[in-house]
Coordinates of C-alpha atoms in Angstrom, one line a residue:
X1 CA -8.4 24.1 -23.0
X2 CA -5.4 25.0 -20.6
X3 CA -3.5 28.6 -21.7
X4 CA -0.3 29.3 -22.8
X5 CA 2.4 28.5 -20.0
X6 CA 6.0 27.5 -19.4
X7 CA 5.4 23.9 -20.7
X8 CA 3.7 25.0 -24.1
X9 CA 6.6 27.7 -24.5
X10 CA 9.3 25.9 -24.4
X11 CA 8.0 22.9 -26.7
X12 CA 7.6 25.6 -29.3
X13 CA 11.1 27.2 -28.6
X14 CA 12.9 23.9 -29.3
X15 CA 9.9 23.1 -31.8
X16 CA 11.7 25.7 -33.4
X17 CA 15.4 25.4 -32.7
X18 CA 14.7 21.7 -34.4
X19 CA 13.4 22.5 -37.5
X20 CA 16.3 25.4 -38.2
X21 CA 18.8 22.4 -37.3
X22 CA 17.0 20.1 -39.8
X23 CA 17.3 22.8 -42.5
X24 CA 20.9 23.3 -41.5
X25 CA 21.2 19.6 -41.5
X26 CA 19.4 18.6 -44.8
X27 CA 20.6 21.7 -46.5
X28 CA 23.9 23.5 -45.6
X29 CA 25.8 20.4 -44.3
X30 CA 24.8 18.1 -46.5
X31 CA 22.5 15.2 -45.6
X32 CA 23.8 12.7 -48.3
X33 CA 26.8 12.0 -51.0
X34 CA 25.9 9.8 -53.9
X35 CA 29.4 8.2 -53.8
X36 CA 30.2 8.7 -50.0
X37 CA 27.0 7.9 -48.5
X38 CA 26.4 10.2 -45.4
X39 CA 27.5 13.5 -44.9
X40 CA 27.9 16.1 -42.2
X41 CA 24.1 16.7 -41.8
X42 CA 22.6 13.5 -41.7
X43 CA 22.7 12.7 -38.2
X44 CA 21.6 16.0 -36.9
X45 CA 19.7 16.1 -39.1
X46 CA 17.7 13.0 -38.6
X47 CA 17.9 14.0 -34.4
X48 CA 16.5 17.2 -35.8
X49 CA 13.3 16.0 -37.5
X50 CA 12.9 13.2 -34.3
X51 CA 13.1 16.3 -32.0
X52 CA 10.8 18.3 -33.8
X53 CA 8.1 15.3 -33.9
X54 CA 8.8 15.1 -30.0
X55 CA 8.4 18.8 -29.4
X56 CA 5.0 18.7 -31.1
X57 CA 3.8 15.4 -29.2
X58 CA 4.9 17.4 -25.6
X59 CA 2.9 20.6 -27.0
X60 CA 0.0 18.6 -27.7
X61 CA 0.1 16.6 -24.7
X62 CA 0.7 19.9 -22.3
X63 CA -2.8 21.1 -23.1
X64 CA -4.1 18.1 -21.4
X65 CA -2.4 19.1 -17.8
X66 CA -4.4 20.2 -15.3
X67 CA -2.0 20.2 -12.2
X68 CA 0.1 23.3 -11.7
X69 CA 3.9 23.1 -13.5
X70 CA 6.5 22.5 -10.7
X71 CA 9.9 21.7 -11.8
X72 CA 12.2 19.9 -9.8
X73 CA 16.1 20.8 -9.1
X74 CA 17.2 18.0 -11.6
X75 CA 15.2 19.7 -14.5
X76 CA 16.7 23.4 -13.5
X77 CA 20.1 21.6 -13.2
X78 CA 20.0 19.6 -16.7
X79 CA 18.7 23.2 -18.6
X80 CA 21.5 24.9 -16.8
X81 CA 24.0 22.1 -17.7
X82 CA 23.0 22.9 -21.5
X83 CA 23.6 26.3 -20.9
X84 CA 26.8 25.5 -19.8
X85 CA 27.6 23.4 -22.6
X86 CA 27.1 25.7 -25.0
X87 CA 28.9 28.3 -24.1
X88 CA 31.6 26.4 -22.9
X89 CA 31.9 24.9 -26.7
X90 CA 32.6 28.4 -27.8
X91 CA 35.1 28.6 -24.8
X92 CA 37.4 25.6 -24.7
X93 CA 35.4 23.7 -27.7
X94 CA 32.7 20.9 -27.7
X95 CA 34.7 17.9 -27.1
X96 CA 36.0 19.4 -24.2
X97 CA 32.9 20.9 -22.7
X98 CA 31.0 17.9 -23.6
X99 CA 33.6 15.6 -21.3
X100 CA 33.8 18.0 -18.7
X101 CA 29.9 17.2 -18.1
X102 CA 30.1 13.6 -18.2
X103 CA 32.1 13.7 -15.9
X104 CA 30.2 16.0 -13.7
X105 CA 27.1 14.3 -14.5
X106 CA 28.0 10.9 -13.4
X107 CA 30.7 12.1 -10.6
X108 CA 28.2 14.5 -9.5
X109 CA 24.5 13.7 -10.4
X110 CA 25.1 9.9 -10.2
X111 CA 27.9 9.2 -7.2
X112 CA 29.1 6.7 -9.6
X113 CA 32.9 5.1 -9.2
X114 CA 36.0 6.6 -11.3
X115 CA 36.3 3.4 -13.0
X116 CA 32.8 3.5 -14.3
X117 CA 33.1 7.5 -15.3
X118 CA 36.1 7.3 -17.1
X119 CA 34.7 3.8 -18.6
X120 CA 31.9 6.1 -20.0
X121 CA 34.0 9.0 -20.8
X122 CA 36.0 6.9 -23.4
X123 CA 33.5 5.5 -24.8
X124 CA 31.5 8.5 -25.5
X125 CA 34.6 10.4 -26.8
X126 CA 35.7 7.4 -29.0
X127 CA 32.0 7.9 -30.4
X128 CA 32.3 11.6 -30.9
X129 CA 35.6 11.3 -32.7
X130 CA 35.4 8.4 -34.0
X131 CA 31.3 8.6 -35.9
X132 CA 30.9 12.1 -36.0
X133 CA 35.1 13.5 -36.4
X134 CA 36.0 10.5 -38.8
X135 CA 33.1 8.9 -40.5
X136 CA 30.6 11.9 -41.1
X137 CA 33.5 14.0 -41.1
X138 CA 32.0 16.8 -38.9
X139 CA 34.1 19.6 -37.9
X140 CA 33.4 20.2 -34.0
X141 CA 34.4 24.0 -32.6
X142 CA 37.5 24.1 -30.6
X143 CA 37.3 27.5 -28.7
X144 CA 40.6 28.8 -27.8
X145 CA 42.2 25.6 -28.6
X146 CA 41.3 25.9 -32.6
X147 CA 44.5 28.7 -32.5
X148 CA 47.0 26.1 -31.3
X149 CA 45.9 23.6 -34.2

């Protein structure tokens, strides 16, 4: 049996992070209304529980590996990308911080064309406002922009 490294850590850090977001989900939020179906907390709540699962079949996996842990610049530059999401959500909010790295993802990571970027970018936004904003009625953070609403 392999020890305790990097791999092992961070599946039970994000092991972790998903089960306080399904209890945030299923409880706080509000996972489902009797008369308006679902609520605020049933989608991450559902990505919760299927990240959790995940996180437990990587742990269990990662005691199988017997070649040293080398990560690549992608892997460092997706992690740091989250980072940068989330702190940029409490900057300039989530919607905006989230379209700021598609566009840097597939401008930057992927070489794609404008046309396909900003094809992507709407449809992603129009998903974000239009399933979580509208239909599950979940209240994003707006950063500095929250004061001029």
């Amino acid at each position: 049996m392999k020890c305790f490294g990097s791999r092992q850590i961070a599946a039970l850090g994000l092991a972790v992070f998903a089960a306080l977001f399904a209890i945030i989900g299923f409880g706080d939020l509000g996972f489902w209304d009797a008369v308006n179906g679902p609520g605020p907390g049933f989608f991450p709540g559902i990505m919760a529980i299927l990240m959790l699962v995940m996180c437990l079949v990587v742990l269990f996996q990662s005691f199988r590996e017997t070649a040293a842990v080398v990560y690549t610049r992608d892997e460092l530059l997706i992690v740091g990308c989250g980072i940068g999401v989330a702190v940029l959500a409490f900057v300039i909010g989530l919607i905006p911080a989230c379209a700021l790295f598609v566009l840097w993802w597939m401008k930057i990571l992927e070489k794609e064309s404008w046309k396909n970027t900003l094809i992507v970018l709407a449809v992603c936004m129009a998903i974000a406002f239009g399933v979580f904003q509208e239909w599950l009625g979940v209240d994003f953070p707006l950063g500095i922009f929250e004061e001029l609403i």
